[in-house]
Amino acid sequence: MKEMQPHILLIDGMALLFRSFYATAPMRQFFPRQDGTPTNGVQGFARHVLSAQNIVRPTHMAVCWDMGSHTFRNDLFDGYKANRTAPPEEMLPQFDMARDVSELIGWKNFGVKGQEADDLIGSIVEKWKNDAQITVVSGDKDLLQLVNPNTTIALTKKGYTEYNPYNLARFTEEYGISPAQFADVKAFMGDSSDGYPGVKGIGPKTALQLIQTYGSVDGVLAALAELKPGQRQKISDNVDMLQLSLQLARINTAVPIDASMDELLLPMWTNDTLDLMHQHEYRLIANHALNIFK
């Protein structure tokens, strides 16, 4: 009988932490510990991961983190993410707390200075894409460039349990390009949240049509003479920024992942884990786990 392939659940830790923080912060619900430290983001993050685990039923799991705000993309372009506002004061202690709670529960964590969580997710996918089914949970559409026959990107929708999943069939049908070409589309349209402009005046629809027709940024540049004069002018005026935007949009899948797959084995949820949650005043996580694993 053929052995079942492992199924790795990869979590974009930062995406879920921010999402969880902003789900309750507007109502000033910070669920403070006795010493006043807010825990809303941390507890929401862990509850979201537990729910994802319950839905996906993986055999292995890892959480990927940004390590500080400066990455190789800032070295390429000063304006990268420069328009982002600083996180609110109540969020600041929760970055380290989220990684700590992840370790307390027994989830494998990855974070490398100078790389984003996306790059770690991409490198883990690259390392094990032929050996495992992989499900990535994030709110970041950039990760669609990692879709492959064994990898599904589950984009967050509402609450803890609704996802918008993209497998290879759905991606190809919807976009009419290969996932790897998604970075080329992003290079033309830019990304306002990441702060790089792409080519001014070229929106998502035109960007996609250009890549469907010419295959890549280089393909479009080689065929400039065929384009409408307006498009040709916009692109000619922004060639350097277009090529830089491609570097910024492309996920780095070559970060060394110094781990064996066994290190990602899903931990068992035990009474000891439950006690740890209570010791650290993470009552919401403990209750959520009890509901899921009862």
C-alpha positions as YAML, in Angstrom:
chain: A
units: angstrom
residues:
- id: 1
  name: MET
  ca: [0.00, 0.00, 0.00]
- id: 2
  name: LYS
  ca: [1.33, 3.46, -0.92]
- id: 3
  name: GLU
  ca: [2.40, 5.50, 2.09]
- id: 4
  name: MET
  ca: [0.45, 8.74, 2.51]
- id: 5
  name: GLN
  ca: [2.41, 11.89, 1.73]
- id: 6
  name: PRO
  ca: [3.08, 14.21, 4.67]
- id: 7
  name: HIS
  ca: [0.96, 17.36, 4.73]
- id: 8
  name: ILE
  ca: [2.76, 20.51, 5.89]
- id: 9
  name: LEU
  ca: [0.76, 23.50, 7.16]
- id: 10
  name: LEU
  ca: [2.78, 26.73, 6.80]
- id: 11
  name: ILE
  ca: [1.60, 29.76, 8.71]
- id: 12
  name: ASP
  ca: [2.43, 33.38, 7.89]
- id: 13
  name: GLY
  ca: [2.80, 34.34, 11.55]
- id: 14
  name: MET
  ca: [3.00, 38.09, 11.07]
- id: 15
  name: ALA
  ca: [-0.10, 38.17, 8.85]
- id: 16
  name: LEU
  ca: [-2.20, 36.31, 11.42]
- id: 17
  name: LEU
  ca: [-0.79, 38.31, 14.35]
- id: 18
  name: PHE
  ca: [-1.68, 41.67, 12.75]
- id: 19
  name: ARG
  ca: [-5.05, 40.37, 11.61]
- id: 20
  name: SER
  ca: [-5.88, 39.14, 15.12]
- id: 21
  name: PHE
  ca: [-4.70, 42.34, 16.77]
- id: 22
  name: TYR
  ca: [-6.88, 44.54, 14.55]
- id: 23
  name: ALA
  ca: [-9.88, 42.25, 14.96]
- id: 24
  name: THR
  ca: [-10.30, 43.41, 18.59]
- id: 25
  name: ALA
  ca: [-8.15, 46.56, 19.01]
- id: 26
  name: PRO
  ca: [-10.76, 49.01, 17.59]
- id: 27
  name: MET
  ca: [-13.08, 47.95, 20.44]
- id: 28
  name: ARG
  ca: [-10.17, 48.41, 22.93]
- id: 29
  name: GLN
  ca: [-10.32, 44.69, 23.71]
- id: 30
  name: PHE
  ca: [-6.70, 43.89, 24.52]
- id: 31
  name: PHE
  ca: [-7.26, 41.00, 27.00]
- id: 32
  name: PRO
  ca: [-4.46, 42.21, 29.31]
- id: 33
  name: ARG
  ca: [-2.55, 39.98, 31.69]
- id: 34
  name: GLN
  ca: [-2.55, 40.92, 35.38]
- id: 35
  name: ASP
  ca: [0.52, 43.12, 34.80]
- id: 36
  name: GLY
  ca: [-1.36, 45.01, 32.08]
- id: 37
  name: THR
  ca: [0.46, 43.50, 29.06]
- id: 38
  name: PRO
  ca: [-1.98, 43.21, 26.13]
- id: 39
  name: THR
  ca: [-2.44, 39.71, 24.63]
- id: 40
  name: ASN
  ca: [-5.21, 40.16, 22.03]
- id: 41
  name: GLY
  ca: [-2.97, 39.67, 18.98]
- id: 42
  name: VAL
  ca: [-1.08, 36.73, 20.47]
- id: 43
  name: GLN
  ca: [-4.15, 34.86, 21.63]
- id: 44
  name: GLY
  ca: [-6.00, 35.53, 18.38]
- id: 45
  name: PHE
  ca: [-2.97, 34.32, 16.39]
- id: 46
  name: ALA
  ca: [-2.74, 31.03, 18.31]
- id: 47
  name: ARG
  ca: [-6.50, 30.44, 18.12]
- id: 48
  name: HIS
  ca: [-6.40, 31.05, 14.37]
- id: 49
  name: VAL
  ca: [-3.54, 28.55, 13.95]
- id: 50
  name: LEU
  ca: [-5.35, 25.93, 16.06]
- id: 51
  name: SER
  ca: [-8.47, 26.37, 13.91]
- id: 52
  name: ALA
  ca: [-6.41, 26.06, 10.71]
- id: 53
  name: GLN
  ca: [-4.81, 22.92, 12.11]
- id: 54
  name: ASN
  ca: [-8.27, 21.52, 12.83]
- id: 55
  name: ILE
  ca: [-9.48, 22.27, 9.26]
- id: 56
  name: VAL
  ca: [-6.39, 21.24, 7.30]
- id: 57
  name: ARG
  ca: [-5.43, 18.21, 9.46]
- id: 58
  name: PRO
  ca: [-1.70, 18.43, 8.65]
- id: 59
  name: THR
  ca: [0.95, 15.97, 9.80]
- id: 60
  name: HIS
  ca: [3.62, 18.70, 10.00]
- id: 61
  name: MET
  ca: [3.57, 22.41, 10.70]
- id: 62
  name: ALA
  ca: [5.74, 25.53, 10.82]
- id: 63
  name: VAL
  ca: [5.23, 29.23, 11.53]
- id: 64
  name: CYS
  ca: [7.28, 31.82, 9.60]
- id: 65
  name: TRP
  ca: [8.12, 35.27, 10.95]
- id: 66
  name: ASP
  ca: [9.59, 38.58, 9.83]
- id: 67
  name: MET
  ca: [12.62, 39.37, 11.99]
- id: 68
  name: GLY
  ca: [12.61, 43.16, 12.25]
- id: 69
  name: SER
  ca: [11.46, 45.54, 9.55]
- id: 70
  name: HIS
  ca: [14.74, 45.84, 7.57]
- id: 71
  name: THR
  ca: [15.15, 43.28, 4.78]
- id: 72
  name: PHE
  ca: [17.20, 42.89, 1.61]
- id: 73
  name: ARG
  ca: [14.34, 44.65, -0.22]
- id: 74
  name: ASN
  ca: [15.03, 47.86, 1.76]
- id: 75
  name: ASP
  ca: [18.63, 47.68, 0.52]
- id: 76
  name: LEU
  ca: [17.31, 47.46, -3.05]
- id: 77
  name: PHE
  ca: [14.80, 50.30, -2.66]
- id: 78
  name: ASP
  ca: [14.60, 52.93, 0.12]
- id: 79
  name: GLY
  ca: [10.87, 53.34, -0.37]
- id: 80
  name: TYR
  ca: [10.06, 49.68, 0.29]
- id: 81
  name: LYS
  ca: [7.27, 49.59, 2.91]
- id: 82
  name: ALA
  ca: [8.31, 53.14, 3.89]
- id: 83
  name: ASN
  ca: [4.66, 54.25, 3.87]
- id: 84
  name: ARG
  ca: [3.66, 51.82, 6.63]
- id: 85
  name: THR
  ca: [2.74, 53.39, 9.95]
- id: 86
  name: ALA
  ca: [4.46, 52.16, 13.10]
- id: 87
  name: PRO
  ca: [2.48, 49.47, 14.97]
- id: 88
  name: PRO
  ca: [0.35, 50.71, 17.89]
- id: 89
  name: GLU
  ca: [1.94, 50.69, 21.35]
- id: 90
  name: GLU
  ca: [-0.32, 47.81, 22.48]
- id: 91
  name: MET
  ca: [1.11, 45.62, 19.73]
- id: 92
  name: LEU
  ca: [4.81, 46.12, 20.45]
- id: 93
  name: PRO
  ca: [5.25, 43.52, 23.22]
- id: 94
  name: GLN
  ca: [3.19, 40.99, 21.29]
- id: 95
  name: PHE
  ca: [5.74, 40.31, 18.50]
- id: 96
  name: ASP
  ca: [8.09, 38.40, 20.83]
- id: 97
  name: MET
  ca: [5.18, 36.96, 22.81]
- id: 98
  name: ALA
  ca: [3.69, 35.43, 19.64]
- id: 99
  name: ARG
  ca: [6.93, 33.62, 18.80]
- id: 100
  name: ASP
  ca: [7.22, 32.51, 22.43]
- id: 101
  name: VAL
  ca: [3.69, 31.09, 22.57]
- id: 102
  name: SER
  ca: [4.33, 29.32, 19.29]
- id: 103
  name: GLU
  ca: [7.36, 27.62, 20.86]
- id: 104
  name: LEU
  ca: [5.48, 26.84, 24.09]
- id: 105
  name: ILE
  ca: [2.85, 24.97, 22.06]
- id: 106
  name: GLY
  ca: [5.61, 23.14, 20.17]
- id: 107
  name: TRP
  ca: [5.21, 24.61, 16.68]
- id: 108
  name: LYS
  ca: [8.40, 24.88, 14.63]
- id: 109
  name: ASN
  ca: [9.34, 28.53, 14.04]
- id: 110
  name: PHE
  ca: [11.42, 30.04, 11.24]
- id: 111
  name: GLY
  ca: [12.76, 33.59, 11.04]
- id: 112
  name: VAL
  ca: [15.90, 34.92, 9.36]
- id: 113
  name: LYS
  ca: [17.19, 38.48, 9.68]
- id: 114
  name: GLY
  ca: [17.01, 40.33, 6.37]
- id: 115
  name: GLN
  ca: [14.33, 38.01, 4.93]
- id: 116
  name: GLU
  ca: [10.55, 38.30, 5.12]
- id: 117
  name: ALA
  ca: [8.19, 35.55, 6.25]
- id: 118
  name: ASP
  ca: [7.19, 35.19, 2.57]
- id: 119
  name: ASP
  ca: [10.77, 34.27, 1.66]
- id: 120
  name: LEU
  ca: [10.92, 31.60, 4.36]
- id: 121
  name: ILE
  ca: [7.57, 30.20, 3.28]
- id: 122
  name: GLY
  ca: [8.81, 30.18, -0.34]
- id: 123
  name: SER
  ca: [12.04, 28.44, 0.61]
- id: 124
  name: ILE
  ca: [10.24, 25.78, 2.66]
- id: 125
  name: VAL
  ca: [7.86, 25.16, -0.25]
- id: 126
  name: GLU
  ca: [10.86, 24.89, -2.59]
- id: 127
  name: LYS
  ca: [12.62, 22.44, -0.25]
- id: 128
  name: TRP
  ca: [9.70, 20.03, 0.21]
- id: 129
  name: LYS
  ca: [7.35, 20.64, -2.74]
- id: 130
  name: ASN
  ca: [8.05, 17.17, -4.15]
- id: 131
  name: ASP
  ca: [7.89, 15.33, -0.82]
- id: 132
  name: ALA
  ca: [4.73, 16.69, 0.78]
- id: 133
  name: GLN
  ca: [1.35, 18.30, 0.28]
- id: 134
  name: ILE
  ca: [1.67, 21.88, 1.51]
- id: 135
  name: THR
  ca: [-1.02, 24.34, 2.61]
- id: 136
  name: VAL
  ca: [0.01, 27.95, 3.26]
- id: 137
  name: VAL
  ca: [-2.25, 30.18, 5.39]
- id: 138
  name: SER
  ca: [-1.78, 33.93, 4.88]
- id: 139
  name: GLY
  ca: [-3.62, 37.06, 3.84]
- id: 140
  name: ASP
  ca: [-0.92, 37.95, 1.32]
- id: 141
  name: LYS
  ca: [-1.73, 37.45, -2.37]
- id: 142
  name: ASP
  ca: [1.98, 37.72, -3.25]
- id: 143
  name: LEU
  ca: [2.25, 34.11, -2.10]
- id: 144
  name: LEU
  ca: [0.17, 32.95, -5.08]
- id: 145
  name: GLN
  ca: [3.46, 32.78, -7.01]
- id: 146
  name: LEU
  ca: [4.28, 29.69, -4.88]
- id: 147
  name: VAL
  ca: [1.27, 27.63, -6.02]
- id: 148
  name: ASN
  ca: [2.37, 24.31, -7.56]
- id: 149
  name: PRO
  ca: [0.83, 20.84, -8.07]
- id: 150
  name: ASN
  ca: [1.38, 20.04, -4.36]
- id: 151
  name: THR
  ca: [0.96, 23.51, -2.81]
- id: 152
  name: THR
  ca: [-2.27, 25.37, -2.03]
- id: 153
  name: ILE
  ca: [-2.37, 28.97, -0.80]
- id: 154
  name: ALA
  ca: [-5.31, 29.48, 1.59]
- id: 155
  name: LEU
  ca: [-5.98, 33.22, 1.79]
- id: 156
  name: THR
  ca: [-7.74, 34.36, 4.95]
- id: 157
  name: LYS
  ca: [-11.30, 35.57, 4.58]
- id: 158
  name: LYS
  ca: [-13.57, 35.99, 7.60]
- id: 159
  name: GLY
  ca: [-12.94, 35.02, 11.20]
- id: 160
  name: TYR
  ca: [-10.81, 32.00, 12.02]
- id: 161
  name: THR
  ca: [-12.34, 29.43, 9.74]
- id: 162
  name: GLU
  ca: [-13.02, 30.87, 6.27]
- id: 163
  name: TYR
  ca: [-10.42, 30.69, 3.52]
- id: 164
  name: ASN
  ca: [-10.14, 31.49, -0.14]
- id: 165
  name: PRO
  ca: [-7.93, 28.61, -1.36]
- id: 166
  name: TYR
  ca: [-5.90, 28.63, -4.58]
- id: 167
  name: ASN
  ca: [-4.59, 25.37, -5.99]
- id: 168
  name: LEU
  ca: [-2.87, 25.13, -9.38]
- id: 169
  name: ALA
  ca: [-6.08, 24.43, -11.34]
- id: 170
  name: ARG
  ca: [-7.89, 27.42, -9.87]
- id: 171
  name: PHE
  ca: [-4.93, 29.77, -10.26]
- id: 172
  name: THR
  ca: [-4.38, 28.82, -13.91]
- id: 173
  name: GLU
  ca: [-8.07, 29.14, -14.73]
- id: 174
  name: GLU
  ca: [-8.40, 32.53, -13.04]
- id: 175
  name: TYR
  ca: [-5.17, 34.17, -14.23]
- id: 176
  name: GLY
  ca: [-4.26, 32.34, -17.45]
- id: 177
  name: ILE
  ca: [-0.56, 32.38, -16.54]
- id: 178
  name: SER
  ca: [1.73, 30.18, -14.44]
- id: 179
  name: PRO
  ca: [2.13, 31.07, -10.73]
- id: 180
  name: ALA
  ca: [5.80, 32.00, -11.28]
- id: 181
  name: GLN
  ca: [4.65, 34.73, -13.70]
- id: 182
  name: PHE
  ca: [2.57, 36.39, -10.96]
- id: 183
  name: ALA
  ca: [5.64, 38.38, -9.83]
- id: 184
  name: ASP
  ca: [5.93, 39.82, -13.37]
- id: 185
  name: VAL
  ca: [2.31, 40.99, -13.17]
- id: 186
  name: LYS
  ca: [3.05, 42.61, -9.78]
- id: 187
  name: ALA
  ca: [6.12, 44.32, -11.28]
- id: 188
  name: PHE
  ca: [3.89, 46.22, -13.74]
- id: 189
  name: MET
  ca: [1.04, 47.06, -11.39]
- id: 190
  name: GLY
  ca: [3.21, 47.81, -8.35]
- id: 191
  name: ASP
  ca: [2.04, 47.37, -4.75]
- id: 192
  name: SER
  ca: [0.86, 50.40, -2.79]
- id: 193
  name: SER
  ca: [0.99, 48.56, 0.55]
- id: 194
  name: ASP
  ca: [4.63, 47.56, -0.07]
- id: 195
  name: GLY
  ca: [5.39, 51.03, -1.42]
- id: 196
  name: TYR
  ca: [6.77, 50.26, -4.88]
- id: 197
  name: PRO
  ca: [5.08, 51.87, -7.88]
- id: 198
  name: GLY
  ca: [5.64, 49.45, -10.78]
- id: 199
  name: VAL
  ca: [4.75, 51.35, -13.98]
- id: 200
  name: LYS
  ca: [2.58, 54.40, -13.29]
- id: 201
  name: GLY
  ca: [-0.65, 54.23, -15.28]
- id: 202
  name: ILE
  ca: [-0.67, 50.43, -15.69]
- id: 203
  name: GLY
  ca: [-3.26, 48.73, -13.50]
- id: 204
  name: PRO
  ca: [-3.88, 45.08, -12.59]
- id: 205
  name: LYS
  ca: [-5.93, 44.28, -15.71]
- id: 206
  name: THR
  ca: [-3.39, 45.62, -18.22]
- id: 207
  name: ALA
  ca: [-0.49, 44.14, -16.25]
- id: 208
  name: LEU
  ca: [-2.07, 40.68, -16.44]
- id: 209
  name: GLN
  ca: [-2.86, 41.04, -20.17]
- id: 210
  name: LEU
  ca: [0.75, 42.01, -20.90]
- id: 211
  name: ILE
  ca: [2.11, 38.91, -19.12]
- id: 212
  name: GLN
  ca: [-0.53, 36.64, -20.70]
- id: 213
  name: THR
  ca: [0.61, 37.93, -24.11]
- id: 214
  name: TYR
  ca: [4.38, 38.32, -23.70]
- id: 215
  name: GLY
  ca: [5.18, 35.94, -20.81]
- id: 216
  name: SER
  ca: [7.46, 38.10, -18.67]
- id: 217
  name: VAL
  ca: [8.80, 41.59, -18.00]
- id: 218
  name: ASP
  ca: [11.68, 40.86, -20.39]
- id: 219
  name: GLY
  ca: [9.21, 39.58, -23.00]
- id: 220
  name: VAL
  ca: [7.23, 42.84, -22.82]
- id: 221
  name: LEU
  ca: [10.39, 44.95, -23.04]
- id: 222
  name: ALA
  ca: [11.51, 42.98, -26.11]
- id: 223
  name: ALA
  ca: [8.13, 43.64, -27.77]
- id: 224
  name: LEU
  ca: [7.74, 47.36, -26.93]
- id: 225
  name: ALA
  ca: [7.40, 48.22, -30.63]
- id: 226
  name: GLU
  ca: [4.18, 46.15, -30.81]
- id: 227
  name: LEU
  ca: [2.43, 47.99, -27.97]
- id: 228
  name: LYS
  ca: [0.02, 50.91, -28.24]
- id: 229
  name: PRO
  ca: [1.93, 54.20, -28.17]
- id: 230
  name: GLY
  ca: [0.52, 55.18, -24.76]
- id: 231
  name: GLN
  ca: [1.57, 51.89, -23.13]
- id: 232
  name: ARG
  ca: [4.93, 51.95, -24.86]
- id: 233
  name: GLN
  ca: [5.61, 55.45, -23.51]
- id: 234
  name: LYS
  ca: [4.60, 54.57, -19.92]
- id: 235
  name: ILE
  ca: [6.83, 51.50, -19.90]
- id: 236
  name: SER
  ca: [9.80, 53.21, -21.65]
- id: 237
  name: ASP
  ca: [9.69, 56.00, -19.05]
- id: 238
  name: ASN
  ca: [9.79, 53.50, -16.17]
- id: 239
  name: VAL
  ca: [12.06, 50.63, -17.27]
- id: 240
  name: ASP
  ca: [14.41, 50.89, -14.26]
- id: 241
  name: MET
  ca: [11.54, 50.99, -11.77]
- id: 242
  name: LEU
  ca: [9.84, 48.10, -13.58]
- id: 243
  name: GLN
  ca: [12.93, 45.91, -13.27]
- id: 244
  name: LEU
  ca: [13.44, 46.93, -9.66]
- id: 245
  name: SER
  ca: [9.75, 46.22, -8.92]
- id: 246
  name: LEU
  ca: [10.23, 42.69, -10.29]
- id: 247
  name: GLN
  ca: [13.09, 42.11, -7.83]
- id: 248
  name: LEU
  ca: [10.91, 43.39, -4.98]
- id: 249
  name: ALA
  ca: [7.87, 41.33, -6.03]
- id: 250
  name: ARG
  ca: [9.69, 38.03, -6.48]
- id: 251
  name: ILE
  ca: [9.78, 35.79, -3.42]
- id: 252
  name: ASN
  ca: [13.24, 34.51, -2.55]
- id: 253
  name: THR
  ca: [12.99, 30.71, -2.52]
- id: 254
  name: ALA
  ca: [16.69, 30.11, -1.83]
- id: 255
  name: VAL
  ca: [16.92, 30.88, 1.90]
- id: 256
  name: PRO
  ca: [18.75, 27.90, 3.49]
- id: 257
  name: ILE
  ca: [16.21, 25.93, 5.56]
- id: 258
  name: ASP
  ca: [18.30, 24.18, 8.15]
- id: 259
  name: ALA
  ca: [15.78, 21.63, 9.39]
- id: 260
  name: SER
  ca: [14.62, 18.11, 8.69]
- id: 261
  name: MET
  ca: [10.97, 17.44, 8.00]
- id: 262
  name: ASP
  ca: [10.73, 15.49, 11.26]
- id: 263
  name: GLU
  ca: [11.37, 18.73, 13.16]
- id: 264
  name: LEU
  ca: [8.07, 20.01, 11.74]
- id: 265
  name: LEU
  ca: [6.00, 17.10, 13.09]
- id: 266
  name: LEU
  ca: [2.76, 18.37, 14.59]
- id: 267
  name: PRO
  ca: [2.99, 18.41, 18.40]
- id: 268
  name: MET
  ca: [0.38, 16.63, 20.48]
- id: 269
  name: TRP
  ca: [-1.79, 18.93, 22.59]
- id: 270
  name: THR
  ca: [-1.44, 17.69, 26.19]
- id: 271
  name: ASN
  ca: [-2.55, 18.72, 29.68]
- id: 272
  name: ASP
  ca: [0.96, 20.10, 30.16]
- id: 273
  name: THR
  ca: [0.44, 22.44, 27.18]
- id: 274
  name: LEU
  ca: [-2.87, 23.48, 28.70]
- id: 275
  name: ASP
  ca: [-1.18, 24.21, 32.05]
- id: 276
  name: LEU
  ca: [1.47, 26.29, 30.26]
- id: 277
  name: MET
  ca: [-1.25, 28.40, 28.61]
- id: 278
  name: HIS
  ca: [-2.86, 29.06, 32.00]
- id: 279
  name: GLN
  ca: [0.52, 29.85, 33.62]
- id: 280
  name: HIS
  ca: [1.13, 32.51, 30.95]
- id: 281
  name: GLU
  ca: [-2.44, 33.84, 31.30]
- id: 282
  name: TYR
  ca: [-3.49, 32.69, 27.83]
- id: 283
  name: ARG
  ca: [-6.94, 31.56, 28.93]
- id: 284
  name: LEU
  ca: [-8.55, 32.17, 25.50]
- id: 285
  name: ILE
  ca: [-6.01, 29.86, 23.81]
- id: 286
  name: ALA
  ca: [-6.56, 27.16, 26.43]
- id: 287
  name: ASN
  ca: [-10.36, 27.34, 26.03]
- id: 288
  name: HIS
  ca: [-10.12, 27.28, 22.24]
- id: 289
  name: ALA
  ca: [-7.84, 24.23, 22.35]
- id: 290
  name: LEU
  ca: [-10.25, 22.45, 24.69]
- id: 291
  name: ASN
  ca: [-13.14, 23.12, 22.30]
- id: 292
  name: ILE
  ca: [-11.16, 21.81, 19.33]
- id: 293
  name: PHE
  ca: [-9.50, 18.77, 20.90]
- id: 294
  name: LYS
  ca: [-12.25, 17.56, 23.21]
...
